[in-house]
C-alpha cells in the first residue's frame, strides 16, 4: 500500500516550505493551495485536518502548485482566479490581478449614485483589464450599460469571459484602442460615469516592485511613465467631452498622487468633488465632475 500522509502533516510541511522560500503569507497561502489542489472545502479543511489523508500520487498537483508559489507566483495566478467585490473573476497573464484597494472605487461610485441604482446609466471603463471595476458596477446597477476600453485585445478577451460568467454580457460593448483615440462622443452618447484604474507607477520604480508584481502583472498595466501621471494627463482633459453635465469620473490613483492629479483637474476647469481612502487609509480614488461650477 502507498504511504499516506495526513492533511495536518501536509499543511505544516507546506507552511514550512513557503516560509523557507520567503513567502510572507505562508499559512494562508499553504491552506489555499492545499484546499484548491486537493479539492477540500474550507469547512472540511478545519474540521477534518487530523482525519483526511492522501496518497503520494494524489499529492503531485499540490506539490507542483507549492513549487510555483515558492517561485513567487501569487496564488491567484496559480489558479487563474481572484475574488473582487465578492465576485469570482477569471484572470490570466494578460490582465492585472485585481487589488482589494480598487474596491474603494466601486464603493465611491455606489455611494455617489445610490439614488440612481435602477436607472439606465452609461458607464465607461478606460483600461478595463479583467473587468473587475466595470463588471462589478454592472452587477450593482442592474439597468446600466457599459463600454469596456483597453489597448490590449487579450485583456478584453478576459473581460468578455468574465462578463459571460457574471451574466452581464448583454449590457457591455468593447473598444480595443488606446484611450486617447478610443471614444469621440457628443450629446446623447455621453456618459454618467467614467471610471479608470490606469497604470500609475513611475517608470523608474518598476524594477523595485515585488517579484509577485513585476513577474506576473503585465507591464502595460503598471507603467505610468516617468511621473506616473501620463494616463491622467490624457484622461482628465477628455472628461469635458465624455461626461454628461451630471456625470462624474472616478479614477484610482497611486499613493501621494492626489495633489498632482488635482492640479491637472484645475487646469482643465473641472471640479474635484472628493477623495476616497482605501482600507489602509491611503487616498486611492479621486471623484471629478465637469458640470457648471
Ligand atoms: C492597472 S490596469 C487596470 C485593470 C483593471 N481595470 C483593474 O482595475 O484591475 C490598467 C489597464 O489599462 C490598459 N492600458 C494601458 N495603457 C493603455 C492605453 N494607452 N489605452 C488603453 N488602455 C491601456 C492595460 O492594458 C491594463 O489592462
mmCIF file of C-alpha atoms and ligand atoms in Angstrom:
data_model
loop_
_atom_site.group_PDB
_atom_site.id
_atom_site.type_symbol
_atom_site.label_atom_id
_atom_site.label_comp_id
_atom_site.label_asym_id
_atom_site.label_seq_id
_atom_site.Cartn_x
_atom_site.Cartn_y
_atom_site.Cartn_z
ATOM 1 C CA UNK A 1 0.000 0.000 0.000
ATOM 2 C CA UNK A 2 1.286 3.501 -0.867
ATOM 3 C CA UNK A 3 2.452 5.651 2.069
ATOM 4 C CA UNK A 4 -0.163 8.134 3.243
ATOM 5 C CA UNK A 5 0.177 11.490 4.933
ATOM 6 C CA UNK A 6 -2.450 13.335 6.974
ATOM 7 C CA UNK A 7 -3.667 16.768 5.933
ATOM 8 C CA UNK A 8 -2.290 18.186 9.177
ATOM 9 C CA UNK A 9 1.254 16.960 8.419
ATOM 10 C CA UNK A 10 0.974 18.062 4.843
ATOM 11 C CA UNK A 11 -0.173 21.538 5.893
ATOM 12 C CA UNK A 12 2.676 22.007 8.363
ATOM 13 C CA UNK A 13 5.234 20.915 5.747
ATOM 14 C CA UNK A 14 3.682 23.224 3.154
ATOM 15 C CA UNK A 15 3.809 26.196 5.553
ATOM 16 C CA UNK A 16 7.455 25.440 6.299
ATOM 17 C CA UNK A 17 8.320 25.259 2.594
ATOM 18 C CA UNK A 18 6.652 28.587 1.819
ATOM 19 C CA UNK A 19 8.189 30.183 4.898
ATOM 20 C CA UNK A 20 11.646 28.999 3.830
ATOM 21 C CA UNK A 21 11.015 30.475 0.381
ATOM 22 C CA UNK A 22 10.353 33.879 1.989
ATOM 23 C CA UNK A 23 6.588 33.943 1.399
ATOM 24 C CA UNK A 24 5.127 36.366 3.971
ATOM 25 C CA UNK A 25 1.603 34.910 3.910
ATOM 26 C CA UNK A 26 2.862 31.307 4.194
ATOM 27 C CA UNK A 27 -0.002 29.963 6.368
ATOM 28 C CA UNK A 28 -2.809 31.462 4.349
ATOM 29 C CA UNK A 29 -1.246 30.554 1.016
ATOM 30 C CA UNK A 30 -0.463 26.965 2.096
ATOM 31 C CA UNK A 31 -4.078 26.473 3.148
ATOM 32 C CA UNK A 32 -5.473 27.954 -0.076
ATOM 33 C CA UNK A 33 -3.131 25.907 -2.261
ATOM 34 C CA UNK A 34 -3.958 22.651 -0.468
ATOM 35 C CA UNK A 35 -7.706 23.326 -0.458
ATOM 36 C CA UNK A 36 -7.742 24.071 -4.183
ATOM 37 C CA UNK A 37 -5.286 21.390 -5.283
ATOM 38 C CA UNK A 38 -6.902 18.642 -3.208
ATOM 39 C CA UNK A 39 -10.466 19.857 -3.690
ATOM 40 C CA UNK A 40 -11.210 20.308 0.003
ATOM 41 C CA UNK A 41 -13.807 22.792 1.274
ATOM 42 C CA UNK A 42 -12.861 25.400 3.866
ATOM 43 C CA UNK A 43 -15.045 23.665 6.473
ATOM 44 C CA UNK A 44 -13.529 20.235 5.835
ATOM 45 C CA UNK A 45 -10.050 21.717 5.973
ATOM 46 C CA UNK A 46 -10.753 22.956 9.511
ATOM 47 C CA UNK A 47 -12.852 20.085 10.876
ATOM 48 C CA UNK A 48 -11.087 17.120 9.269
ATOM 49 C CA UNK A 49 -7.485 18.272 9.264
ATOM 50 C CA UNK A 50 -6.444 15.391 11.558
ATOM 51 C CA UNK A 51 -8.505 12.769 9.733
ATOM 52 C CA UNK A 52 -8.060 13.356 5.995
ATOM 53 C CA UNK A 53 -5.119 11.567 4.437
ATOM 54 C CA UNK A 54 -3.701 11.370 0.926
ATOM 55 C CA UNK A 55 -1.559 9.005 -1.093
ATOM 56 C CA UNK A 56 1.718 10.246 -2.534
ATOM 57 C CA UNK A 57 0.244 10.050 -6.042
ATOM 58 C CA UNK A 58 -2.631 12.370 -5.188
ATOM 59 C CA UNK A 59 -0.285 14.931 -3.771
ATOM 60 C CA UNK A 60 1.559 15.636 -7.007
ATOM 61 C CA UNK A 61 -0.676 18.527 -8.078
ATOM 62 C CA UNK A 62 -0.435 20.138 -4.635
ATOM 63 C CA UNK A 63 3.367 19.849 -4.677
ATOM 64 C CA UNK A 64 3.565 21.374 -8.154
ATOM 65 C CA UNK A 65 1.407 24.305 -7.047
ATOM 66 C CA UNK A 66 3.518 24.810 -3.914
ATOM 67 C CA UNK A 67 6.612 24.855 -6.177
ATOM 68 C CA UNK A 68 5.017 27.655 -8.225
ATOM 69 C CA UNK A 69 4.257 29.681 -5.085
ATOM 70 C CA UNK A 70 7.853 29.191 -3.869
ATOM 71 C CA UNK A 71 8.986 30.703 -7.188
ATOM 72 C CA UNK A 72 6.881 33.794 -6.441
ATOM 73 C CA UNK A 73 3.718 33.109 -8.434
ATOM 74 C CA UNK A 74 0.727 34.541 -6.490
ATOM 75 C CA UNK A 75 -1.999 32.052 -5.501
ATOM 76 C CA UNK A 76 -4.471 33.903 -7.739
ATOM 77 C CA UNK A 77 -2.189 33.355 -10.752
ATOM 78 C CA UNK A 78 -1.708 29.657 -9.959
ATOM 79 C CA UNK A 79 -5.467 29.061 -10.084
ATOM 80 C CA UNK A 80 -6.368 31.840 -12.565
ATOM 81 C CA UNK A 81 -8.967 33.324 -10.271
ATOM 82 C CA UNK A 82 -9.407 36.254 -7.915
ATOM 83 C CA UNK A 83 -12.350 37.341 -5.788
ATOM 84 C CA UNK A 84 -13.187 41.030 -6.148
ATOM 85 C CA UNK A 85 -16.197 42.851 -4.697
ATOM 86 C CA UNK A 86 -17.451 39.425 -3.576
ATOM 87 C CA UNK A 87 -17.486 38.165 -7.177
ATOM 88 C CA UNK A 88 -15.291 35.478 -8.789
ATOM 89 C CA UNK A 89 -13.079 36.790 -11.638
ATOM 90 C CA UNK A 90 -11.104 34.683 -14.092
ATOM 91 C CA UNK A 91 -7.618 36.156 -14.618
ATOM 92 C CA UNK A 92 -4.628 35.303 -16.794
ATOM 93 C CA UNK A 93 -1.231 36.741 -17.707
ATOM 94 C CA UNK A 94 -2.792 39.421 -19.929
ATOM 95 C CA UNK A 95 -4.587 41.307 -17.157
ATOM 96 C CA UNK A 96 -3.730 42.935 -13.848
ATOM 97 C CA UNK A 97 -4.530 40.793 -10.822
ATOM 98 C CA UNK A 98 -7.351 42.883 -9.268
ATOM 99 C CA UNK A 99 -6.333 44.528 -5.986
ATOM 100 C CA UNK A 100 -8.579 44.941 -2.914
ATOM 101 C CA UNK A 101 -7.696 48.682 -2.921
ATOM 102 C CA UNK A 102 -9.628 49.058 -6.164
ATOM 103 C CA UNK A 103 -12.842 48.152 -4.330
ATOM 104 C CA UNK A 104 -12.618 51.733 -2.949
ATOM 105 C CA UNK A 105 -13.568 52.916 -6.444
ATOM 106 C CA UNK A 106 -16.660 50.697 -6.549
ATOM 107 C CA UNK A 107 -17.692 51.963 -3.105
ATOM 108 C CA UNK A 108 -17.279 55.549 -4.289
ATOM 109 C CA UNK A 109 -19.484 55.075 -7.369
ATOM 110 C CA UNK A 110 -22.128 53.081 -5.493
ATOM 111 C CA UNK A 111 -22.293 55.810 -2.829
ATOM 112 C CA UNK A 112 -22.391 58.714 -5.297
ATOM 113 C CA UNK A 113 -25.092 57.107 -7.485
ATOM 114 C CA UNK A 114 -27.112 55.385 -4.724
ATOM 115 C CA UNK A 115 -30.294 57.249 -5.700
ATOM 116 C CA UNK A 116 -29.883 56.214 -9.375
ATOM 117 C CA UNK A 117 -29.355 52.497 -8.755
ATOM 118 C CA UNK A 118 -32.219 51.439 -11.079
ATOM 119 C CA UNK A 119 -31.555 53.949 -13.867
ATOM 120 C CA UNK A 120 -30.159 53.114 -17.310
ATOM 121 C CA UNK A 121 -26.808 54.773 -16.560
ATOM 122 C CA UNK A 122 -23.962 54.714 -19.079
ATOM 123 C CA UNK A 123 -20.531 53.706 -17.780
ATOM 124 C CA UNK A 124 -17.153 53.633 -19.497
ATOM 125 C CA UNK A 125 -14.027 51.994 -18.053
ATOM 126 C CA UNK A 126 -10.660 53.051 -19.514
ATOM 127 C CA UNK A 127 -8.182 50.194 -19.104
ATOM 128 C CA UNK A 128 -10.764 47.596 -18.182
ATOM 129 C CA UNK A 129 -8.342 44.628 -17.833
ATOM 130 C CA UNK A 130 -10.095 41.711 -16.103
ATOM 131 C CA UNK A 131 -13.254 43.835 -15.989
ATOM 132 C CA UNK A 132 -13.274 43.919 -12.186
ATOM 133 C CA UNK A 133 -14.430 47.563 -11.999
ATOM 134 C CA UNK A 134 -16.914 47.754 -14.850
ATOM 135 C CA UNK A 135 -18.472 44.323 -14.312
ATOM 136 C CA UNK A 136 -18.838 44.850 -10.551
ATOM 137 C CA UNK A 137 -20.626 48.122 -11.342
ATOM 138 C CA UNK A 138 -22.889 46.443 -13.889
ATOM 139 C CA UNK A 139 -23.831 43.942 -11.179
ATOM 140 C CA UNK A 140 -24.568 46.788 -8.740
ATOM 141 C CA UNK A 141 -26.570 48.803 -11.303
ATOM 142 C CA UNK A 142 -28.866 46.242 -12.962
ATOM 143 C CA UNK A 143 -30.110 48.568 -15.738
ATOM 144 C CA UNK A 144 -26.782 50.205 -16.556
ATOM 145 C CA UNK A 145 -24.807 49.771 -19.750
ATOM 146 C CA UNK A 146 -21.008 49.737 -20.026
ATOM 147 C CA UNK A 147 -18.239 50.361 -22.545
ATOM 148 C CA UNK A 148 -15.016 48.457 -21.895
ATOM 149 C CA UNK A 149 -11.875 50.085 -23.332
ATOM 150 C CA UNK A 150 -8.428 48.523 -23.347
ATOM 151 C CA UNK A 151 -5.414 48.722 -25.639
ATOM 152 C CA UNK A 152 -4.844 45.002 -25.076
ATOM 153 C CA UNK A 153 -7.040 42.707 -27.155
ATOM 154 C CA UNK A 154 -6.037 39.766 -24.940
ATOM 155 C CA UNK A 155 -7.163 41.689 -21.831
ATOM 156 C CA UNK A 156 -10.520 42.398 -23.492
ATOM 157 C CA UNK A 157 -10.944 38.650 -24.079
ATOM 158 C CA UNK A 158 -10.628 38.237 -20.298
ATOM 159 C CA UNK A 159 -13.243 40.975 -19.738
ATOM 160 C CA UNK A 160 -15.554 39.220 -22.191
ATOM 161 C CA UNK A 161 -15.136 35.882 -20.439
ATOM 162 C CA UNK A 162 -15.896 37.467 -17.051
ATOM 163 C CA UNK A 163 -18.886 39.338 -18.472
ATOM 164 C CA UNK A 164 -20.269 35.955 -19.616
ATOM 165 C CA UNK A 165 -19.521 34.301 -16.265
ATOM 166 C CA UNK A 166 -21.147 37.137 -14.311
ATOM 167 C CA UNK A 167 -24.209 37.333 -16.551
ATOM 168 C CA UNK A 168 -23.774 40.927 -17.774
ATOM 169 C CA UNK A 169 -22.520 40.291 -21.328
ATOM 170 C CA UNK A 170 -25.710 41.708 -22.865
ATOM 171 C CA UNK A 171 -25.004 45.126 -21.277
ATOM 172 C CA UNK A 172 -21.429 45.693 -22.401
ATOM 173 C CA UNK A 173 -19.578 46.786 -25.533
ATOM 174 C CA UNK A 174 -15.853 46.543 -26.213
ATOM 175 C CA UNK A 175 -13.422 49.023 -27.730
ATOM 176 C CA UNK A 176 -9.880 47.834 -28.376
ATOM 177 C CA UNK A 177 -7.923 51.070 -28.598
ATOM 178 C CA UNK A 178 -5.633 53.424 -26.720
ATOM 179 C CA UNK A 179 -7.622 55.783 -24.526
ATOM 180 C CA UNK A 180 -6.551 58.868 -26.435
ATOM 181 C CA UNK A 181 -8.376 57.858 -29.590
ATOM 182 C CA UNK A 182 -10.902 55.423 -28.074
ATOM 183 C CA UNK A 183 -14.056 57.494 -27.920
ATOM 184 C CA UNK A 184 -15.055 60.726 -29.501
ATOM 185 C CA UNK A 185 -18.534 61.360 -28.159
ATOM 186 C CA UNK A 186 -21.064 64.155 -28.100
ATOM 187 C CA UNK A 187 -24.628 64.708 -26.871
ATOM 188 C CA UNK A 188 -26.646 61.626 -26.049
ATOM 189 C CA UNK A 189 -23.579 59.383 -26.261
ATOM 190 C CA UNK A 190 -22.039 60.994 -23.201
ATOM 191 C CA UNK A 191 -21.524 59.015 -20.015
ATOM 192 C CA UNK A 192 -22.915 59.216 -16.497
ATOM 193 C CA UNK A 193 -19.820 57.601 -15.042
ATOM 194 C CA UNK A 194 -16.235 57.387 -16.290
ATOM 195 C CA UNK A 195 -14.003 55.012 -14.325
ATOM 196 C CA UNK A 196 -10.368 54.085 -14.661
ATOM 197 C CA UNK A 197 -7.599 52.401 -12.758
ATOM 198 C CA UNK A 198 -4.805 53.303 -15.167
ATOM 199 C CA UNK A 199 -1.135 52.296 -14.873
ATOM 200 C CA UNK A 200 0.285 54.859 -12.440
ATOM 201 C CA UNK A 201 3.668 53.563 -11.305
ATOM 202 C CA UNK A 202 6.657 55.767 -12.133
ATOM 203 C CA UNK A 203 8.793 54.008 -14.773
ATOM 204 C CA UNK A 204 11.937 54.130 -12.637
ATOM 205 C CA UNK A 205 10.140 52.391 -9.727
ATOM 206 C CA UNK A 206 9.175 49.359 -11.831
ATOM 207 C CA UNK A 207 12.422 47.396 -11.253
ATOM 208 C CA UNK A 208 11.929 47.831 -7.491
ATOM 209 C CA UNK A 209 8.484 46.202 -7.419
ATOM 210 C CA UNK A 210 7.925 42.897 -5.601
ATOM 211 C CA UNK A 211 8.514 39.801 -7.749
ATOM 212 C CA UNK A 212 4.785 38.905 -7.422
ATOM 213 C CA UNK A 213 4.048 42.106 -9.349
ATOM 214 C CA UNK A 214 6.934 42.560 -11.751
ATOM 215 C CA UNK A 215 6.992 38.959 -12.985
ATOM 216 C CA UNK A 216 3.276 38.320 -13.154
ATOM 217 C CA UNK A 217 1.336 41.555 -13.853
ATOM 218 C CA UNK A 218 1.553 42.838 -17.452
ATOM 219 C CA UNK A 219 3.881 45.844 -17.877
ATOM 220 C CA UNK A 220 1.082 47.626 -19.789
ATOM 221 C CA UNK A 221 -0.925 47.611 -16.569
ATOM 222 C CA UNK A 222 1.841 49.103 -14.429
ATOM 223 C CA UNK A 223 3.968 51.737 -16.151
ATOM 224 C CA UNK A 224 2.531 55.262 -15.919
ATOM 225 C CA UNK A 225 5.574 56.970 -17.478
ATOM 226 C CA UNK A 226 8.331 58.985 -15.800
ATOM 227 C CA UNK A 227 5.985 60.878 -13.457
ATOM 228 C CA UNK A 228 3.449 58.036 -13.220
ATOM 229 C CA UNK A 229 0.852 60.574 -14.364
ATOM 230 C CA UNK A 230 0.780 60.034 -18.134
ATOM 231 C CA UNK A 231 -2.680 58.387 -18.256
ATOM 232 C CA UNK A 232 -4.275 61.175 -16.136
ATOM 233 C CA UNK A 233 -2.763 63.806 -18.435
ATOM 234 C CA UNK A 234 -4.676 62.173 -21.282
ATOM 235 C CA UNK A 235 -7.864 61.158 -19.496
ATOM 236 C CA UNK A 236 -8.626 64.262 -17.380
ATOM 237 C CA UNK A 237 -8.843 66.712 -20.348
ATOM 238 C CA UNK A 238 -11.180 64.259 -22.163
ATOM 239 C CA UNK A 239 -13.749 64.362 -19.360
ATOM 240 C CA UNK A 240 -15.468 67.539 -20.553
ATOM 241 C CA UNK A 241 -16.376 65.718 -23.776
ATOM 242 C CA UNK A 242 -17.126 62.353 -22.203
ATOM 243 C CA UNK A 243 -19.276 63.294 -19.206
ATOM 244 C CA UNK A 244 -22.901 64.381 -19.101
ATOM 245 C CA UNK A 245 -23.341 67.600 -17.099
ATOM 246 C CA UNK A 246 -24.467 65.482 -14.107
ATOM 247 C CA UNK A 247 -21.748 62.924 -14.766
ATOM 248 C CA UNK A 248 -18.798 62.013 -12.553
ATOM 249 C CA UNK A 249 -15.405 60.433 -13.144
ATOM 250 C CA UNK A 250 -13.710 58.173 -10.595
ATOM 251 C CA UNK A 251 -10.006 57.444 -11.063
ATOM 252 C CA UNK A 252 -7.815 55.259 -8.925
ATOM 253 C CA UNK A 253 -4.505 56.974 -8.089
ATOM 254 C CA UNK A 254 -1.181 55.903 -6.600
ATOM 255 C CA UNK A 255 -0.085 56.826 -3.088
ATOM 256 C CA UNK A 256 0.650 60.565 -2.877
ATOM 257 C CA UNK A 257 -0.542 61.447 -6.414
ATOM 258 C CA UNK A 258 -3.628 63.413 -5.273
ATOM 259 C CA UNK A 259 -2.037 66.902 -5.449
ATOM 260 C CA UNK A 260 -0.659 66.320 -8.957
ATOM 261 C CA UNK A 261 -3.990 64.969 -10.169
ATOM 262 C CA UNK A 262 -5.807 67.879 -8.508
ATOM 263 C CA UNK A 263 -3.585 70.313 -10.455
ATOM 264 C CA UNK A 264 -4.484 68.526 -13.702
ATOM 265 C CA UNK A 265 -8.173 68.773 -12.811
ATOM 266 C CA UNK A 266 -7.922 72.515 -12.071
ATOM 267 C CA UNK A 267 -6.052 73.111 -15.339
ATOM 268 C CA UNK A 268 -8.981 71.692 -17.335
ATOM 269 C CA UNK A 269 -11.546 73.711 -15.366
ATOM 270 C CA UNK A 270 -13.109 70.550 -13.959
ATOM 271 C CA UNK A 271 -14.038 70.094 -10.271
ATOM 272 C CA UNK A 272 -12.549 67.720 -7.742
ATOM 273 C CA UNK A 273 -15.601 66.639 -5.726
ATOM 274 C CA UNK A 274 -13.849 64.398 -3.252
ATOM 275 C CA UNK A 275 -11.124 61.945 -2.358
ATOM 276 C CA UNK A 276 -11.689 58.423 -1.087
ATOM 277 C CA UNK A 277 -9.309 56.457 1.130
ATOM 278 C CA UNK A 278 -8.660 52.712 0.915
ATOM 279 C CA UNK A 279 -8.743 50.415 3.961
ATOM 280 C CA UNK A 280 -5.112 51.305 4.740
ATOM 281 C CA UNK A 281 -6.121 54.997 4.944
ATOM 282 C CA UNK A 282 -4.327 55.918 1.695
ATOM 283 C CA UNK A 283 -6.076 58.322 -0.684
ATOM 284 C CA UNK A 284 -6.890 55.955 -3.528
ATOM 285 C CA UNK A 285 -9.710 57.462 -5.600
ATOM 286 C CA UNK A 286 -10.469 60.932 -6.970
ATOM 287 C CA UNK A 287 -14.023 61.985 -7.864
ATOM 288 C CA UNK A 288 -14.196 64.591 -10.655
ATOM 289 C CA UNK A 289 -17.028 66.376 -12.442
ATOM 290 C CA UNK A 290 -17.216 68.905 -15.264
ATOM 291 C CA UNK A 291 -20.732 70.351 -14.832
ATOM 292 C CA UNK A 292 -21.464 74.009 -14.004
ATOM 293 C CA UNK A 293 -19.483 75.218 -11.002
HETATM 294 C C1 LIG B 1 -3.807 48.979 -13.884
HETATM 295 S S1 LIG B 1 -4.591 48.016 -15.138
HETATM 296 C C2 LIG B 1 -6.267 48.054 -14.531
HETATM 297 C C3 LIG B 1 -7.069 46.840 -14.908
HETATM 298 C C4 LIG B 1 -8.420 46.764 -14.191
HETATM 299 N N1 LIG B 1 -9.262 47.896 -14.534
HETATM 300 C C5 LIG B 1 -8.214 46.711 -12.689
HETATM 301 O O1 LIG B 1 -8.544 47.695 -12.008
HETATM 302 O O2 LIG B 1 -7.739 45.692 -12.188
HETATM 303 C C6 LIG B 1 -4.571 49.154 -16.494
HETATM 304 C C7 LIG B 1 -5.160 48.652 -17.791
HETATM 305 O O3 LIG B 1 -5.013 49.710 -18.757
HETATM 306 C C8 LIG B 1 -4.662 49.163 -20.016
HETATM 307 N N2 LIG B 1 -3.924 50.194 -20.748
HETATM 308 C C9 LIG B 1 -2.641 50.587 -20.585
HETATM 309 N N3 LIG B 1 -2.329 51.584 -21.430
HETATM 310 C C10 LIG B 1 -3.454 51.858 -22.148
HETATM 311 C C11 LIG B 1 -3.755 52.801 -23.167
HETATM 312 N N4 LIG B 1 -2.856 53.672 -23.621
HETATM 313 N N5 LIG B 1 -5.014 52.810 -23.671
HETATM 314 C C12 LIG B 1 -5.950 51.927 -23.215
HETATM 315 N N6 LIG B 1 -5.709 51.001 -22.244
HETATM 316 C C13 LIG B 1 -4.478 50.972 -21.711
HETATM 317 C C14 LIG B 1 -3.826 47.943 -19.682
HETATM 318 O O4 LIG B 1 -3.842 47.012 -20.752
HETATM 319 C C15 LIG B 1 -4.492 47.418 -18.406
HETATM 320 O O5 LIG B 1 -5.479 46.464 -18.711
#
